Every structure is written in C-alpha cells, then in structure tokens.
Amino acid sequence: MVFTIATTKSFTYRFSLLPPKIHFKSLHTITVTAMTTSSSSSRQPRTSNGGGGEGLITSQEWQRWGPISQVPSIVNDVIQDLKMLEKNIDAHMVFGGIGGKLKGDFRVQEDKKHRATYEALGDSEKKFQFFSARQIACRLLGSRDYLCQKCWLPQEDCMCSKVKPSTLKHNLRFWVYMHPKDFLRQNNTGKLLWQVFGVEAATLCIFGIPEDEELMWNAFKLAGKNRVWCLYPNQNTLQESLLIFNDESPTELDGTELKIKSDETLNFILLDGTWSNSAAMLKRLKDQAKLVWGDEDLPCITLSTGASAMHKLRPQPSWDRTCTAAAAIGLLSELQGLPKFSSCGLDEQAEAVEDAVVVLLEALTARRVRMGRSITRKQRHNNDIC
C-alpha cells in the first residue's frame, strides 16, 4: 500500500494546532548561544571543487548524499558541459547564496548556454529531465566540501551525531519524492526520514531523475496499485481516510502481533517540495500510474495532524499546512490509533522523527543567530485559504 504526501496550493492538510497525539517540543526549550562572529565560509562565495574524474559524480558520492540509485548519467553530462565551459571562457564556477546558485560572470555565460541547450531539446520530457539534472548538478558541485552529505547542513553545523536512528517496522516504507529545488536544501525535512529510518525504509526519489523514478515505479509495480496511496486531500480528488485499514485485507491480527505478507509492503510516498511545485509532481505520478495501471486516479488519503515546529523557520502558505516530516509523523500516529496497528509501536517511530525535527530546528536556529539573521516566521498565511 503506497501513500503519497504532497504539497501544493491545491493540496491542503487540515491541522488542529493542538493535536491529540503529537506534541512538538516547545520552542522555548531551545537554547541558542549567539556567537559574536559569523562563519566566513557561510558568507563567502565558494568555487567548485572538481574532485577526481574531471569533477564527475561517482555512484559512491551520489549515494552519500541520500539516493540509492546509480548516479544519473544526465547529471554527469551537465557537469561535463559546465567543466568545458570553464575551460572555454577561462573562468571558475563560483557558488553562493541560498541553494548554492552560480554567481558572477560564469553564471551569466552559463545561463545563456543552458537556455540555448534547453530550447534545442524538442521533446518536453527531455527538457524536463535537463531542468532537473541541471538543478542537481549545480547543487552538488556547489556543496562539495561545504555541506555534510548526510544532514545537508554546513559542516560546522552538522547535526548527525544528535539524530537517533530508529527502525520502521512491519513492512512500512516511505518514498520521499523530492523536487530538485529542494535537494540539498538545509531546512528540508524530508531528509530526516532516511536519517532516522535508513535509506531502505525511507528512500529518496528526485522528481525528473530517470534512475530514481524507475527504481520507485519498479517497486510500485511489484506492490500493485491496491497497495499504493497518495496522501493528497483536496476538493478535486476522491478522498479516503485511514479507516480503510480497518478491513480484513491485506493484513490480519494474530494475538497482539500484526502480520503483513512479505510482498505486501505499505509504501508511503511523500511529495517533498514547495506547495506550488507539488501540483506538477502529483500530475507526473498520475500520468505514470495511467501508463502502468491504465488509471490515473491514485487513491488519496486524508490526515488530521498537527502544525510543525519547523513553521517557525520555514514559512508555509498557512498554519494548516505542514512540512514533510510532520506529515510523516501524523501518518504514523494515526496508523498507531487504528486497532490493527495499535501494537506496532508506530508512536515510537513518530516520536523519533519528531525528535529529529527538533534537532534540525535547533541547528538552524543556532546558525541564524550566529549569522545575525531573524529566527521568527514570516506571516504569509491569510484567512482565505481554500
């Protein structure tokens, strides 16, 4: 059974601010020691560290950043083009700012080149894959020797030692379907799932990267459509609640232990991107579902969960929408509340993710204080949310 958690303008999680089962640790418990000097490495532009193989990404490096697929060939094609442009114009790639974007004269020349390449691609799918690969390539090159490959924070702020691993039990699996613009984003929360549960239980799949999407859909084909769900409640989609798990199939209770057949893994797809980007991500899932199963209407699951502590640092369109990690917490907690899952200990796994969210919040807050930046959430929501 596969669940999908999405994030778009039409995608609306309805949350109570004081959920009955999930209580995020109070922000007042977070203690931050402000430093008088900010890190120079966080403010200064960074030149690309090519590494071995003319700067190409090896499978080992690729997988250290989170994916389990082989390194995408199209990403290395983009990197080769970038390195060639360096030689042709006798200028180094320089990265800086949010997302590690290209800077300076090289950015101007590269922008012209990549736009010409994009326009020359007649096929819309090839254009889309090129867009995704360029985003990933630039972020990888700009993050080498700067970000921790596990937590995606600057190495001086690495939080890995504070994250406690847990085991996602009973044949549950998360798929973090991530937009390329969220890849290596420091305040991304989807990464916490594989930090806590491991990459086999919480697998990263990047939107528009063929190797990742093929791996994910191969798993879905094996599971079958009846074990694939999309957590995307909105007025234009057929909605179901988690009460569907109260029927007798495909699981059954034997005493106090839940038994799930080995080929009936419950797969939860979490769409990890901005609210505006997730509409395209959901459409891509539906289009692929139609190709695989002849029907684009993926069943949607409705959740009722709590607002995330991360709203303080990463603004959402409204307080009734939340980050990827908080949605996963809500899903685990609501499953735990059902009779068939009551003895599975999913509440403990939900708490493990919640603890990781707080660790990330502390690390980001400490960094912002050190750099002299605001730690308060901008008021972006309004009273006219559909």
PDB file of C-alpha atoms in Angstrom, residues 195-352:
ATOM      1  CA  GLN A 195      18.448   9.840   8.621  1.00  0.00           C
ATOM      2  CA  VAL A 196      16.173   8.232  11.207  1.00  0.00           C
ATOM      3  CA  PHE A 197      14.966   5.085   9.430  1.00  0.00           C
ATOM      4  CA  GLY A 198      17.733   4.432   6.878  1.00  0.00           C
ATOM      5  CA  VAL A 199      17.636   4.644   3.088  1.00  0.00           C
ATOM      6  CA  GLU A 200      15.934   1.269   2.575  1.00  0.00           C
ATOM      7  CA  ALA A 201      12.960   2.231   4.754  1.00  0.00           C
ATOM      8  CA  ALA A 202      12.815   5.873   3.645  1.00  0.00           C
ATOM      9  CA  THR A 203      14.024   6.202   0.070  1.00  0.00           C
ATOM     10  CA  LEU A 204      14.786   9.418  -1.784  1.00  0.00           C
ATOM     11  CA  CYS A 205      13.438   9.748  -5.323  1.00  0.00           C
ATOM     12  CA  ILE A 206      14.164  13.006  -7.151  1.00  0.00           C
ATOM     13  CA  PHE A 207      11.475  14.406  -9.439  1.00  0.00           C
ATOM     14  CA  GLY A 208      12.637  14.229 -13.049  1.00  0.00           C
ATOM     15  CA  ILE A 209      15.682  11.985 -12.489  1.00  0.00           C
ATOM     16  CA  PRO A 210      15.067   8.832 -14.588  1.00  0.00           C
ATOM     17  CA  GLU A 211      17.175   6.459 -12.473  1.00  0.00           C
ATOM     18  CA  ASP A 212      15.327   7.431  -9.296  1.00  0.00           C
ATOM     19  CA  GLU A 213      11.839   7.355 -10.776  1.00  0.00           C
ATOM     20  CA  GLU A 214      12.420   3.990 -12.449  1.00  0.00           C
ATOM     21  CA  LEU A 215      13.560   2.498  -9.155  1.00  0.00           C
ATOM     22  CA  MET A 216      10.464   3.824  -7.366  1.00  0.00           C
ATOM     23  CA  TRP A 217       7.998   2.673 -10.000  1.00  0.00           C
ATOM     24  CA  ASN A 218       9.545  -0.775 -10.197  1.00  0.00           C
ATOM     25  CA  ALA A 219       8.733  -1.113  -6.502  1.00  0.00           C
ATOM     26  CA  PHE A 220       5.182   0.111  -7.102  1.00  0.00           C
ATOM     27  CA  LYS A 221       4.636  -2.371  -9.914  1.00  0.00           C
ATOM     28  CA  LEU A 222       5.737  -5.147  -7.593  1.00  0.00           C
ATOM     29  CA  ALA A 223       3.431  -3.919  -4.845  1.00  0.00           C
ATOM     30  CA  GLY A 224       0.420  -3.416  -7.105  1.00  0.00           C
ATOM     31  CA  LYS A 225      -1.975  -0.476  -7.255  1.00  0.00           C
ATOM     32  CA  ASN A 226      -4.054  -1.759  -4.350  1.00  0.00           C
ATOM     33  CA  ARG A 227      -1.077  -1.069  -2.092  1.00  0.00           C
ATOM     34  CA  VAL A 228      -0.353   2.412  -3.391  1.00  0.00           C
ATOM     35  CA  TRP A 229      -1.945   5.549  -1.881  1.00  0.00           C
ATOM     36  CA  CYS A 230      -1.461   9.259  -2.317  1.00  0.00           C
ATOM     37  CA  LEU A 231      -1.837  11.469   0.729  1.00  0.00           C
ATOM     38  CA  TYR A 232      -3.203  14.491  -1.079  1.00  0.00           C
ATOM     39  CA  PRO A 233      -6.570  15.646   0.257  1.00  0.00           C
ATOM     40  CA  ASN A 234      -8.271  18.336  -1.802  1.00  0.00           C
ATOM     41  CA  GLN A 235     -11.705  19.087  -3.151  1.00  0.00           C
ATOM     42  CA  ASN A 236     -10.912  17.806  -6.652  1.00  0.00           C
ATOM     43  CA  THR A 237      -9.711  14.358  -5.572  1.00  0.00           C
ATOM     44  CA  LEU A 238     -11.535  11.267  -4.357  1.00  0.00           C
ATOM     45  CA  GLN A 239     -10.693  11.099  -0.659  1.00  0.00           C
ATOM     46  CA  GLU A 240     -10.387   8.220   1.744  1.00  0.00           C
ATOM     47  CA  SER A 241      -9.386   8.097   5.376  1.00  0.00           C
ATOM     48  CA  LEU A 242      -7.085   5.708   7.188  1.00  0.00           C
ATOM     49  CA  LEU A 243     -10.201   3.866   8.352  1.00  0.00           C
ATOM     50  CA  ILE A 244      -9.858   1.806   5.180  1.00  0.00           C
ATOM     51  CA  PHE A 245      -7.256  -0.174   7.128  1.00  0.00           C
ATOM     52  CA  ASN A 246      -9.988  -1.465   9.394  1.00  0.00           C
ATOM     53  CA  ASP A 247     -10.978  -4.029   6.760  1.00  0.00           C
ATOM     54  CA  GLU A 248      -9.556  -7.536   6.810  1.00  0.00           C
ATOM     55  CA  SER A 249      -7.189  -7.268   3.848  1.00  0.00           C
ATOM     56  CA  PRO A 250      -4.251  -7.335   3.323  1.00  0.00           C
ATOM     57  CA  THR A 251      -3.315  -7.603   6.994  1.00  0.00           C
ATOM     58  CA  GLU A 252      -4.596  -9.730   9.825  1.00  0.00           C
ATOM     59  CA  LEU A 253      -4.109  -9.861  13.561  1.00  0.00           C
ATOM     60  CA  ASP A 254      -2.761 -12.897  15.301  1.00  0.00           C
ATOM     61  CA  GLY A 255      -2.905 -12.304  19.042  1.00  0.00           C
ATOM     62  CA  THR A 256      -1.142  -8.988  19.645  1.00  0.00           C
ATOM     63  CA  GLU A 257       1.176  -9.101  16.634  1.00  0.00           C
ATOM     64  CA  LEU A 258       0.357  -7.576  13.265  1.00  0.00           C
ATOM     65  CA  LYS A 259       1.266  -9.850  10.365  1.00  0.00           C
ATOM     66  CA  ILE A 260       1.895  -8.480   6.886  1.00  0.00           C
ATOM     67  CA  LYS A 261       2.852 -10.717   3.995  1.00  0.00           C
ATOM     68  CA  SER A 262       6.403 -10.221   2.752  1.00  0.00           C
ATOM     69  CA  ASP A 263       5.244  -8.972  -0.662  1.00  0.00           C
ATOM     70  CA  GLU A 264       2.705  -6.512   0.796  1.00  0.00           C
ATOM     71  CA  THR A 265       4.901  -3.654   1.932  1.00  0.00           C
ATOM     72  CA  LEU A 266       2.989  -0.475   2.710  1.00  0.00           C
ATOM     73  CA  ASN A 267       4.661   2.290   0.696  1.00  0.00           C
ATOM     74  CA  PHE A 268       4.098   5.908   1.688  1.00  0.00           C
ATOM     75  CA  ILE A 269       5.066   8.466  -0.974  1.00  0.00           C
ATOM     76  CA  LEU A 270       5.775  11.888   0.471  1.00  0.00           C
ATOM     77  CA  LEU A 271       5.860  14.703  -2.074  1.00  0.00           C
ATOM     78  CA  ASP A 272       8.655  16.950  -0.891  1.00  0.00           C
ATOM     79  CA  GLY A 273       8.652  20.388  -2.485  1.00  0.00           C
ATOM     80  CA  THR A 274       7.016  23.770  -2.310  1.00  0.00           C
ATOM     81  CA  TRP A 275       3.248  23.979  -2.401  1.00  0.00           C
ATOM     82  CA  SER A 276       3.292  25.387  -5.927  1.00  0.00           C
ATOM     83  CA  ASN A 277       5.708  22.748  -7.277  1.00  0.00           C
ATOM     84  CA  SER A 278       3.844  19.768  -5.868  1.00  0.00           C
ATOM     85  CA  ALA A 279       0.925  20.103  -8.287  1.00  0.00           C
ATOM     86  CA  ALA A 280       3.252  19.152 -11.166  1.00  0.00           C
ATOM     87  CA  MET A 281       4.708  16.346  -9.050  1.00  0.00           C
ATOM     88  CA  LEU A 282       1.275  14.873  -8.395  1.00  0.00           C
ATOM     89  CA  LYS A 283       0.382  15.127 -12.084  1.00  0.00           C
ATOM     90  CA  ARG A 284       3.539  13.226 -13.011  1.00  0.00           C
ATOM     91  CA  LEU A 285       2.595  10.467 -10.578  1.00  0.00           C
ATOM     92  CA  LYS A 286      -0.890  10.259 -12.065  1.00  0.00           C
ATOM     93  CA  ASP A 287       0.441  10.186 -15.623  1.00  0.00           C
ATOM     94  CA  GLN A 288       2.811   7.356 -14.770  1.00  0.00           C
ATOM     95  CA  ALA A 289       0.061   5.477 -12.912  1.00  0.00           C
ATOM     96  CA  LYS A 290      -2.058   5.619 -16.049  1.00  0.00           C
ATOM     97  CA  LEU A 291       0.808   4.164 -18.095  1.00  0.00           C
ATOM     98  CA  VAL A 292       1.390   1.378 -15.584  1.00  0.00           C
ATOM     99  CA  TRP A 293      -2.169   0.550 -14.491  1.00  0.00           C
ATOM    100  CA  GLY A 294      -4.395   2.239 -17.051  1.00  0.00           C
ATOM    101  CA  ASP A 295      -5.897   4.524 -14.420  1.00  0.00           C
ATOM    102  CA  GLU A 296      -4.507   7.876 -13.254  1.00  0.00           C
ATOM    103  CA  ASP A 297      -6.770   8.155 -10.191  1.00  0.00           C
ATOM    104  CA  LEU A 298      -4.449   7.226  -7.347  1.00  0.00           C
ATOM    105  CA  PRO A 299      -6.446   6.806  -4.116  1.00  0.00           C
ATOM    106  CA  CYS A 300      -5.935   9.751  -1.778  1.00  0.00           C
ATOM    107  CA  ILE A 301      -5.663   9.551   1.997  1.00  0.00           C
ATOM    108  CA  THR A 302      -6.915  12.245   4.344  1.00  0.00           C
ATOM    109  CA  LEU A 303      -4.962  13.042   7.510  1.00  0.00           C
ATOM    110  CA  SER A 304      -5.631  15.176  10.539  1.00  0.00           C
ATOM    111  CA  THR A 305      -2.341  16.113  12.155  1.00  0.00           C
ATOM    112  CA  GLY A 306      -0.529  18.959  13.889  1.00  0.00           C
ATOM    113  CA  ALA A 307       1.376  22.020  12.721  1.00  0.00           C
ATOM    114  CA  SER A 308       5.130  21.549  12.690  1.00  0.00           C
ATOM    115  CA  ALA A 309       7.626  23.370  14.852  1.00  0.00           C
ATOM    116  CA  MET A 310       9.507  23.987  11.592  1.00  0.00           C
ATOM    117  CA  HIS A 311       6.870  26.570  10.643  1.00  0.00           C
ATOM    118  CA  LYS A 312       8.881  28.978  12.756  1.00  0.00           C
ATOM    119  CA  LEU A 313      11.791  28.845  10.301  1.00  0.00           C
ATOM    120  CA  ARG A 314      10.306  27.580   7.034  1.00  0.00           C
ATOM    121  CA  PRO A 315       7.120  29.510   6.215  1.00  0.00           C
ATOM    122  CA  GLN A 316       4.106  27.643   4.847  1.00  0.00           C
ATOM    123  CA  PRO A 317       1.190  29.200   2.945  1.00  0.00           C
ATOM    124  CA  SER A 318      -0.960  28.731   6.048  1.00  0.00           C
ATOM    125  CA  TRP A 319      -0.790  27.203   9.518  1.00  0.00           C
ATOM    126  CA  ASP A 320      -2.999  24.301   8.420  1.00  0.00           C
ATOM    127  CA  ARG A 321      -0.307  23.011   6.062  1.00  0.00           C
ATOM    128  CA  THR A 322       2.914  21.432   7.177  1.00  0.00           C
ATOM    129  CA  CYS A 323       6.332  20.077   6.275  1.00  0.00           C
ATOM    130  CA  THR A 324       7.126  16.583   5.020  1.00  0.00           C
ATOM    131  CA  ALA A 325       8.455  15.253   8.313  1.00  0.00           C
ATOM    132  CA  ALA A 326       5.394  16.466  10.224  1.00  0.00           C
ATOM    133  CA  ALA A 327       3.102  14.803   7.688  1.00  0.00           C
ATOM    134  CA  ALA A 328       5.005  11.529   8.178  1.00  0.00           C
ATOM    135  CA  ILE A 329       4.650  11.910  11.940  1.00  0.00           C
ATOM    136  CA  GLY A 330       0.917  12.427  11.571  1.00  0.00           C
ATOM    137  CA  LEU A 331       0.558   9.387   9.340  1.00  0.00           C
ATOM    138  CA  LEU A 332       2.431   7.114  11.745  1.00  0.00           C
ATOM    139  CA  SER A 333       0.442   8.431  14.695  1.00  0.00           C
ATOM    140  CA  GLU A 334      -2.921   7.947  13.010  1.00  0.00           C
ATOM    141  CA  LEU A 335      -1.997   4.424  11.921  1.00  0.00           C
ATOM    142  CA  GLN A 336      -0.991   3.681  15.512  1.00  0.00           C
ATOM    143  CA  GLY A 337      -4.504   4.705  16.586  1.00  0.00           C
ATOM    144  CA  LEU A 338      -6.137   2.012  14.458  1.00  0.00           C
ATOM    145  CA  PRO A 339      -6.814  -1.390  16.088  1.00  0.00           C
ATOM    146  CA  LYS A 340      -4.728  -3.305  13.561  1.00  0.00           C
ATOM    147  CA  PHE A 341      -1.663  -1.176  14.230  1.00  0.00           C
ATOM    148  CA  SER A 342      -2.095  -0.468  17.930  1.00  0.00           C
ATOM    149  CA  SER A 343       0.598  -2.958  18.956  1.00  0.00           C
ATOM    150  CA  CYS A 344       3.120  -1.949  16.275  1.00  0.00           C
ATOM    151  CA  GLY A 345       4.854   0.817  18.202  1.00  0.00           C
ATOM    152  CA  LEU A 346       4.406   3.341  15.391  1.00  0.00           C
ATOM    153  CA  ASP A 347       4.024   6.054  18.020  1.00  0.00           C
ATOM    154  CA  GLU A 348       7.667   5.440  18.995  1.00  0.00           C
ATOM    155  CA  GLN A 349       8.761   5.852  15.376  1.00  0.00           C
ATOM    156  CA  ALA A 350       6.699   9.036  15.118  1.00  0.00           C
ATOM    157  CA  GLU A 351       8.427  10.364  18.217  1.00  0.00           C
ATOM    158  CA  ALA A 352      11.832   9.549  16.718  1.00  0.00           C
TER     159      ALA A 352
END
